[in-house]
Coordinates of C-alpha atoms in Angstrom, one line a residue:
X1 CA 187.0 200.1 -43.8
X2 CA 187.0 197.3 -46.7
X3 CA 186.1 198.3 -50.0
X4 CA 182.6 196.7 -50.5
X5 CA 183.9 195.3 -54.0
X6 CA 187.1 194.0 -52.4
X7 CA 187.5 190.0 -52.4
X8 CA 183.9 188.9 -53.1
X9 CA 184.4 185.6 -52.2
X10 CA 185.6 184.4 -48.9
X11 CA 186.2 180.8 -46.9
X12 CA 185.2 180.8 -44.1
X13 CA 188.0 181.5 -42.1
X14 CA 188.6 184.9 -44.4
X15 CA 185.0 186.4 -43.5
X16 CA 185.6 185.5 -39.5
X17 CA 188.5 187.2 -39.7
X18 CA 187.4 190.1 -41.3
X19 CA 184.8 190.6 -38.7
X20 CA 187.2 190.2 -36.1
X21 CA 189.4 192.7 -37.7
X22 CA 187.4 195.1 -39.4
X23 CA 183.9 194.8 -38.1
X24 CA 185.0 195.1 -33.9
X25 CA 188.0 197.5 -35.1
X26 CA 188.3 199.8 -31.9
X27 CA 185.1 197.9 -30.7
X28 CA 185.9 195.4 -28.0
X29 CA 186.6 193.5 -25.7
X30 CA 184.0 195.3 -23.8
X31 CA 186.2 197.7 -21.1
X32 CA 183.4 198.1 -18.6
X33 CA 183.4 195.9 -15.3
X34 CA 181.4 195.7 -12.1
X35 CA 180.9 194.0 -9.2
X36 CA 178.4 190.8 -8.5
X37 CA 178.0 188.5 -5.4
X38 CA 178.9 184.9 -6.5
X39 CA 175.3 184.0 -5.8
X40 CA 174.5 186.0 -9.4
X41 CA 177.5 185.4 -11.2
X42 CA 176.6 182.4 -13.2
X43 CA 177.0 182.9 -17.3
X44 CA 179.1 185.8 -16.6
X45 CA 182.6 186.4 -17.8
X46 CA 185.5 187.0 -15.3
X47 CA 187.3 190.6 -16.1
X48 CA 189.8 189.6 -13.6
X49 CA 191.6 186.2 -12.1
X50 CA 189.9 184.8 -9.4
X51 CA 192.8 184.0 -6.3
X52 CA 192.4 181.1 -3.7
X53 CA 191.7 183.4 -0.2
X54 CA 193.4 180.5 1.7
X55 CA 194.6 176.8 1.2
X56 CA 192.5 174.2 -0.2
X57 CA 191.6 172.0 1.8
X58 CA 192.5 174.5 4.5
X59 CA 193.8 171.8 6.5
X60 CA 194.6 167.9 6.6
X61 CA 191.6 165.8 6.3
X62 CA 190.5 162.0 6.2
X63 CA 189.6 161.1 2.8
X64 CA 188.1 157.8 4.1
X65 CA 185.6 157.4 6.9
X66 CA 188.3 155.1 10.0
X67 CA 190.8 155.4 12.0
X68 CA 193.6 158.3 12.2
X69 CA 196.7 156.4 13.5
X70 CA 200.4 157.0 13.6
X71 CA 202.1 154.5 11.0
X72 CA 205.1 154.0 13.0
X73 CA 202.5 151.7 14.8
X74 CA 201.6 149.8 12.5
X75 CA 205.3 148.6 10.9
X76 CA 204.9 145.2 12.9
X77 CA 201.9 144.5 11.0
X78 CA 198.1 144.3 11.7
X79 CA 197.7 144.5 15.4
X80 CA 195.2 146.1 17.8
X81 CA 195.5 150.3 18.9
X82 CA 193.6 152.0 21.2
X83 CA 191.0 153.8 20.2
X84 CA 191.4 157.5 22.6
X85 CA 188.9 159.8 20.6
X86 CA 186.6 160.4 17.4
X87 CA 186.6 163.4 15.1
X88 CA 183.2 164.0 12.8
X89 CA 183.8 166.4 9.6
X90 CA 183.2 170.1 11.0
X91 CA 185.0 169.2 14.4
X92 CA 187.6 171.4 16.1
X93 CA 188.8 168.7 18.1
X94 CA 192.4 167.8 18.2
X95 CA 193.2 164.6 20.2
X96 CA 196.5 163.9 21.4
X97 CA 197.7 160.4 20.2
X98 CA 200.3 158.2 22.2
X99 CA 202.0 155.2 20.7
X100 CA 199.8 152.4 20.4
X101 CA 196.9 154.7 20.3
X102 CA 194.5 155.9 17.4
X103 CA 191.0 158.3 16.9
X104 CA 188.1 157.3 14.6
X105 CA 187.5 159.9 12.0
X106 CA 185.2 160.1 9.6
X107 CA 185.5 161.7 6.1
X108 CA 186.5 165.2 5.7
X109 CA 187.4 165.7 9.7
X110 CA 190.7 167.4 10.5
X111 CA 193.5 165.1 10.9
X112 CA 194.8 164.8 14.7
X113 CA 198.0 166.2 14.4
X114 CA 200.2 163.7 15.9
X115 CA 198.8 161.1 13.2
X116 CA 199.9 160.5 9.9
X117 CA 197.8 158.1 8.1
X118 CA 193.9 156.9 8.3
X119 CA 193.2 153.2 8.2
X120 CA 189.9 153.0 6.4
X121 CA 187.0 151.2 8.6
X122 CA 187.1 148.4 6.0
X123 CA 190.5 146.9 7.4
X124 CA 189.2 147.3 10.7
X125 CA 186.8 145.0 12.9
X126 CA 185.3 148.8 13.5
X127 CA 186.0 149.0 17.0
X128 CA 184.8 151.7 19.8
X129 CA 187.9 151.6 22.6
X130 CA 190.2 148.9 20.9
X131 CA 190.5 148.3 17.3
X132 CA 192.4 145.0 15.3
X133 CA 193.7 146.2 12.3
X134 CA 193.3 143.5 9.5
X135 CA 194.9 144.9 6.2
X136 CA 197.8 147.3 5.4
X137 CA 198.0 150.9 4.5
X138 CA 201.3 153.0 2.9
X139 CA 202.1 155.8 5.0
X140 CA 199.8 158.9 4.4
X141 CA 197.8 156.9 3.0
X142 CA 193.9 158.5 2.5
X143 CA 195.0 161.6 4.2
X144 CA 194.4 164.7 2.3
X145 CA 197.1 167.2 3.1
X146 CA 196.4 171.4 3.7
X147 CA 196.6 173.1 0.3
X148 CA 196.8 169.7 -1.4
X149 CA 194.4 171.4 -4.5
X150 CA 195.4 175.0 -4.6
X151 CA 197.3 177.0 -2.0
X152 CA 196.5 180.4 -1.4
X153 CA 196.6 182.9 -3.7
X154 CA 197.0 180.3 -6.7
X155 CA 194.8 181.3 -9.9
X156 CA 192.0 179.1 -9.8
X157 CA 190.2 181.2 -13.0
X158 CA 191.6 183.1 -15.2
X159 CA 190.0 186.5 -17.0
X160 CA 188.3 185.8 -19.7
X161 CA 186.8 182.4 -18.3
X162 CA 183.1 181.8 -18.1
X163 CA 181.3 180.9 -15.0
X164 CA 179.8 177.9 -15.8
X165 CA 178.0 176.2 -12.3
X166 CA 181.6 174.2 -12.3
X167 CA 184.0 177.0 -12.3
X168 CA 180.8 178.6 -9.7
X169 CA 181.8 175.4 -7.5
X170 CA 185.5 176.2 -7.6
X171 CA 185.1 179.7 -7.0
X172 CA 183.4 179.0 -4.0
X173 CA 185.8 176.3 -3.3
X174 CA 188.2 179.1 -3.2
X175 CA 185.9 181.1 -0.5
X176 CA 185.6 184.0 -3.3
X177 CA 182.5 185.6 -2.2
X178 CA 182.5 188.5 -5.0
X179 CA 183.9 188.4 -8.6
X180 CA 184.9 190.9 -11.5
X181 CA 182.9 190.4 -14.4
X182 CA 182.8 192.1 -18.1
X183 CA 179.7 194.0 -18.6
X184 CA 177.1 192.2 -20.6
X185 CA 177.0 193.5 -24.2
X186 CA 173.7 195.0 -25.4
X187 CA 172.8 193.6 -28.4
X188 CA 170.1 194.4 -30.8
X189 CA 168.3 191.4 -32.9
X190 CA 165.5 192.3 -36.0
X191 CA 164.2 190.3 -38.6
X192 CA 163.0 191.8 -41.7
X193 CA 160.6 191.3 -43.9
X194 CA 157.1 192.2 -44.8
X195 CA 156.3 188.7 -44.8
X196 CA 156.8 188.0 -41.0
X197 CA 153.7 187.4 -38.8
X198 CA 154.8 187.0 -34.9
X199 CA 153.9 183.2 -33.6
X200 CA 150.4 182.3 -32.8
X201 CA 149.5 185.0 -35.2
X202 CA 146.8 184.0 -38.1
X203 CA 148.9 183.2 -41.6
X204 CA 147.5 185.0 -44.7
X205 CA 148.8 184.2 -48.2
X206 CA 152.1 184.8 -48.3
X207 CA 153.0 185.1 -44.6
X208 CA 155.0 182.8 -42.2
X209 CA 156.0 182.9 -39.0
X210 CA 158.6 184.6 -37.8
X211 CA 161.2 182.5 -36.2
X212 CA 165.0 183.6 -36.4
X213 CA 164.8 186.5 -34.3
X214 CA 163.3 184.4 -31.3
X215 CA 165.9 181.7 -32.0
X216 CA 168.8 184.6 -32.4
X217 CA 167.9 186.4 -28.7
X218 CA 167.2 182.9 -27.2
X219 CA 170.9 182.1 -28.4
X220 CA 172.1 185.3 -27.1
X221 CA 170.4 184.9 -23.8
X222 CA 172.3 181.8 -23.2
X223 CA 175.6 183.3 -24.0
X224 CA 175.2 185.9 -21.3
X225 CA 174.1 189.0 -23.4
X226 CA 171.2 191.7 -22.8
X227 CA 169.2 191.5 -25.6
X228 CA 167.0 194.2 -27.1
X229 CA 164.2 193.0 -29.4
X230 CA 163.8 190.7 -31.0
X231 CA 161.3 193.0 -33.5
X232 CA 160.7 192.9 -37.1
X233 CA 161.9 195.5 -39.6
X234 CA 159.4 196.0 -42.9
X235 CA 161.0 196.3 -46.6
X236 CA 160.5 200.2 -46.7
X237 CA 163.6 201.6 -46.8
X238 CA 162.1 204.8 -44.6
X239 CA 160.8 202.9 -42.3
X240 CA 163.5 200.4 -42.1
X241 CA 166.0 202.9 -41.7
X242 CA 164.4 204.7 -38.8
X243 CA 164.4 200.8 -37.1
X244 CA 167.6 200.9 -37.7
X245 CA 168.1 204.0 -36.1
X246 CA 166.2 203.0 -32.9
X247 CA 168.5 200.1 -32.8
X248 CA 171.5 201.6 -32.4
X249 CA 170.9 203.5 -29.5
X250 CA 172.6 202.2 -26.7
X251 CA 173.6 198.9 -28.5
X252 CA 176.9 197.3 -28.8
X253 CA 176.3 195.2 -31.4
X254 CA 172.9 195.2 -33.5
X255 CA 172.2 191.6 -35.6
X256 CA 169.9 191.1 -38.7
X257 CA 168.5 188.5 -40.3
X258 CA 167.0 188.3 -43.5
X259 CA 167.1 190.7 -46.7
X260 CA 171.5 190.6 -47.6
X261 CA 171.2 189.1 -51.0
X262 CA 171.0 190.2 -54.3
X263 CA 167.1 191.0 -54.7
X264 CA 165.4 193.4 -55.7
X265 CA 163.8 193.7 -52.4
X266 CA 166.7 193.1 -49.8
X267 CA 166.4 195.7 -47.4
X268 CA 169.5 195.0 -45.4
X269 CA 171.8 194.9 -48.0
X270 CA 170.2 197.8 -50.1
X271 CA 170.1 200.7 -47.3
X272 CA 173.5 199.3 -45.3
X273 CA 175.0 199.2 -48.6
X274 CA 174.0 202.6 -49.7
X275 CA 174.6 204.4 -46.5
X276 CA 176.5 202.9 -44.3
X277 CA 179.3 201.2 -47.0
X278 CA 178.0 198.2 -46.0
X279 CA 180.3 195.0 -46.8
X280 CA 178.6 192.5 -48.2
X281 CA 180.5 189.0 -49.5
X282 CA 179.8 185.2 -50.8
X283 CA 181.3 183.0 -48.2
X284 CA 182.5 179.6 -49.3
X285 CA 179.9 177.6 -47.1
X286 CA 176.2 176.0 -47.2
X287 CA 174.6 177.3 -46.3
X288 CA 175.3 181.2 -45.4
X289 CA 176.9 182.1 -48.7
X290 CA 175.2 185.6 -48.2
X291 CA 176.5 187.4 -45.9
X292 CA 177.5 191.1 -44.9
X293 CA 178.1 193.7 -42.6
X294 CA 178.2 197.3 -41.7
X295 CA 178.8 200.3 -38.9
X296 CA 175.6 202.2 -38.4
X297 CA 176.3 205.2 -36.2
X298 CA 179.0 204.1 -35.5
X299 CA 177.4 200.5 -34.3
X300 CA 178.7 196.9 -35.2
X301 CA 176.2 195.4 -37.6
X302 CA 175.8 192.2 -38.9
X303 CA 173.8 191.0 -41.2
X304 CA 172.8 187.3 -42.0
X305 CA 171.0 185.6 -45.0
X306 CA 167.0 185.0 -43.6
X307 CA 166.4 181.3 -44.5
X308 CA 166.1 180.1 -40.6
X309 CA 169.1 177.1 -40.8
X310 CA 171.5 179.5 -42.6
X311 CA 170.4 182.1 -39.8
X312 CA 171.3 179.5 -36.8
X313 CA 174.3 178.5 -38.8
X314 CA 176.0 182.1 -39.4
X315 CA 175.2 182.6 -35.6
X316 CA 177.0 179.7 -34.6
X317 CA 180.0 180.8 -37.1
X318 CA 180.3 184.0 -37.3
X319 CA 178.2 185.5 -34.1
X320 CA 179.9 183.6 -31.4
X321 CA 183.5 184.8 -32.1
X322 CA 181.9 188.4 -32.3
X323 CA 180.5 187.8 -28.9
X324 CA 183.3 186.1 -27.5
X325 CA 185.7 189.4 -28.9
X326 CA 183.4 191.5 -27.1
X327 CA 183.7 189.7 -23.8
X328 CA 187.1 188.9 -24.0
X329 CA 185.9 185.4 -23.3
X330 CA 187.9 182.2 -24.7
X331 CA 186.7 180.5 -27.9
X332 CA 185.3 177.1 -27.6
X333 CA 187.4 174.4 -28.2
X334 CA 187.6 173.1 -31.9
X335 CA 185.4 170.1 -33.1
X336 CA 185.7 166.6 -32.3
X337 CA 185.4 163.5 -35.2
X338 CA 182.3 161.4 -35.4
X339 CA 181.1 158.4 -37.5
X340 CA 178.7 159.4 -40.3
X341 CA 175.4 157.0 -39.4
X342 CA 174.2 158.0 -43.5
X343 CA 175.5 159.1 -46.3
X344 CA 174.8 162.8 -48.0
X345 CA 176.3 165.0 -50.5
X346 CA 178.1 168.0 -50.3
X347 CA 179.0 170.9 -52.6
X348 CA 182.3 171.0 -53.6
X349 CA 184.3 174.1 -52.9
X350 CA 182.2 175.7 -49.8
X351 CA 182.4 174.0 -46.5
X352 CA 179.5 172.6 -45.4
X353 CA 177.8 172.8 -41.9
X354 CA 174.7 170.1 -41.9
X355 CA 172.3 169.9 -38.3
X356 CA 172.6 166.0 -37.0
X357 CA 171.8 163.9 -34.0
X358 CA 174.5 162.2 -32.1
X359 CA 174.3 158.8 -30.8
X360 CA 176.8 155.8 -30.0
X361 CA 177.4 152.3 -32.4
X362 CA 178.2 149.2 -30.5
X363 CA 181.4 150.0 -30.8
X364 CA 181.0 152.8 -28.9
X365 CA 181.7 155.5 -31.6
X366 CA 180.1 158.7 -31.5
X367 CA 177.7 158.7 -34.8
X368 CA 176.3 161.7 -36.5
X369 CA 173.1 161.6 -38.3
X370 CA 171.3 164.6 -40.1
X371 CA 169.3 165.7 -37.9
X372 CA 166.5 166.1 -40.7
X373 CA 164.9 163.0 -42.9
X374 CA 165.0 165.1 -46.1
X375 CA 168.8 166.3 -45.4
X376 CA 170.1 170.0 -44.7
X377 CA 168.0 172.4 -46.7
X378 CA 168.4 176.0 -45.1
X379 CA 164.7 176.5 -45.2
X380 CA 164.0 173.6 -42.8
X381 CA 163.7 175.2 -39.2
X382 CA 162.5 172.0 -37.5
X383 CA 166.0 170.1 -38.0
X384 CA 167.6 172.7 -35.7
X385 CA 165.2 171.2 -32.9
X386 CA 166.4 168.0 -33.2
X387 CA 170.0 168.7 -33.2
X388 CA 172.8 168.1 -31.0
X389 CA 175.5 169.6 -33.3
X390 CA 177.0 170.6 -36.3
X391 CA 178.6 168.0 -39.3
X392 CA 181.6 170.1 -40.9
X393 CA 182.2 168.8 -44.7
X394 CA 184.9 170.3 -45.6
X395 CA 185.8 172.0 -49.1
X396 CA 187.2 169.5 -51.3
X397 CA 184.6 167.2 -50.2
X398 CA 181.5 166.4 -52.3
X399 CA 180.2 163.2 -51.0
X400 CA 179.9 161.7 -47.2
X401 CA 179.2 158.1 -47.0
X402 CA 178.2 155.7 -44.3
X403 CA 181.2 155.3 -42.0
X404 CA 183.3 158.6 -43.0
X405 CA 184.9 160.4 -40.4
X406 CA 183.5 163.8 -40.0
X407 CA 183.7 166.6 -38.1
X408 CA 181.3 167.7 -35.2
X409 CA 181.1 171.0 -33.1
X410 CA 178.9 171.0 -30.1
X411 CA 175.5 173.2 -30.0

């Protein structure tokens, strides 16, 4: 384990890494699979590749509602065919086809065998027993062949991929009726603090509501993890400790918020520090410059500053990658570039991550705007409502005006 007095200060890259490395060491991904019915896979991630049980399509289909015709009729130009048949989508039917003679067909009916290309109705005068062909079609033209998508057993998902509804539409594409998942990690979510009344509580001096463990397990939720908690965890060390203890039981990963600075008074850092060699740095970012972490029984812990916007901000940093190394899940891809709508400052030397709302310019550029009227502050818990994404400033720059390029990562 790191020495807790080892490299102090760490960008922001360093301290992911380190919890990559040091924190998960021997700790995922998760190893533990099961079984679920495609109907209940959604959010899960695939411990396995998913394989195409057949061709897709499983045989040649119209792409356009028509007529299925052979094209060596049609080389002497638009001309009339006899219509022999008609085919609807879900059909078995097979006519025969003769020269000089065609089948209507609609879209997504099996293809006749003996013809080659569909003539949609549009170049038609749509007749029943003869039709005139008015326009001109390439050979094969709006015919979709067998296994034009994937043939069988073609990867159409790989491990580690999560089943959003369109890889669920794929899969089932695919006829996969059952899937190998990872098992969901259990994670444990407190926030502490003797100050921390649960919503719709009454407020005595002092008090406020407590907000980042809701916010934490909702976030958790929707990346496809079982939660335990959210409860709060007082500032006495006995009774914080035994919390603690609780915690870990059964958990693959326990997260706290709240308590990792250098006070008097923070719980987190004092009893993680003192008996669990807890590691606790000053990241080069705002905010989140607090942060730490620990094993406690042999558990994952980590620990994130309390003010609710550097909460949600060391989630989206540092608690996602944890997650995704438990799951063995891909990482998001990186951020894209917007326009900055207004201008704000930025402190030199950490990299900044400011809540903003995206719209579009006439131009049609994407445009970022804090998300909050009186800018970033890391107490301000309503401009995570509001938000769409995440502004990254980077290091060297102090100052974002009107028109910069910055950029954004998705929430």
């Amino acid at each position: 384990m790191t020495s807790p007095t080892a490299r102090a200060l760490l960008t922001v890259d360093e301290y992911r890494e380190e919890l990559l490395t040091d924190l998960l060491a021997g700790s995922g991904p998760l190893t533990d699979t099961e079984q679920v019915p495609l109907a209940q896979a959604l959010g899960r991630v695939l411990a396995e590749p998913v394989r195409a049980r057949g061709d897709v399509p499983a045989f040649a289909n119209s792409g356009m509602d028509g007529y299925a015709v052979r094209h060596a009729d049609l080389t002497a130009g638009p001309g009339t065919l006899r219509v022999v048949g008609a085919v609807a989508a879900g059909s078995s039917l097979d006519p025969a086809l003769a020269a000089g003679e065609c089948v209507r067909i609609m879209t997504g009916a099996p293809v006749p065998t003996a013809a080659d290309t569909i003539v949609p109705v549009e170049l038609t005068d749509g007749g029943h027993e003869i039709v005139t062909i008015t326009g001109t079609v390439e050979p094969g033209q709006h015919l979709r062949g067998a296994g034009e998508d994937v043939r069988a057993d073609d990867v159409v998902a790989d491990a580690g991929v999560t089943i959003t509804a369109r890889v669920l539409g794929t899969l089932a594409a695919a006829g996969t009726g059952t899937v190998s998942v990872r098992r969901r990690p259990v994670v444990a979510v407190a926030a502490t603090g003797d100050e921390l009344v649960a919503p719709g509580g009454a407020l005595e001096r002092g008090q406020i509501f407590e907000s980042n463990g809701t916010h934490l397990a909702a976030a958790l939720t929707e990346l496809g993890v079982e939660v335990r908690g959210p409860v709060v965890l007082g500032d006495e060390r006995a009774a914080f400790t035994s919390g603690l203890d609780e915690l870990a039981r059964g958990s693959d990963l326990i997260i706290l918020t709240g308590g990792v600075s250098v006070g008097d008074f923070d719980v987190s850092r004092i009893v993680l520090q003192d008996s669990a060699d807890g590691v606790f740095r000053h990241v080069r970012m705002q905010p989140g410059k607090p942060q730490g972490w620990a094993r406690w029984h042999g558990v994952p812990v980590l620990a994130f500053p309390g003010n609710p916007v550097s909460t949600a901000i060391s989630f989206e940093v540092f608690g996602r990658p944890v997650i995704d190394r438990l799951l063995g899940r891909e990482a998001p891809g990186g951020a894209t570039l917007a326009v900055a709508g207004t201008g704000w400052r930025s402190p030199q030397g950490r990299r900044q991550f400011v809540p903003v709302r995206l719209t579009s310019d006439d131009r049609g550029r994407l445009v970022a705007t804090p998300a909050h009227r009186r800018g970033s502050a890391s107490h301000m818990a309503t401009s995570l409502g509001g938000a769409h994404a995440l502004a990254v400033v980077d290091e060297e720059t102090d100052t974002v005006e009107p028109g910069d390029l910055v950029g954004v990562r998705s929430l």
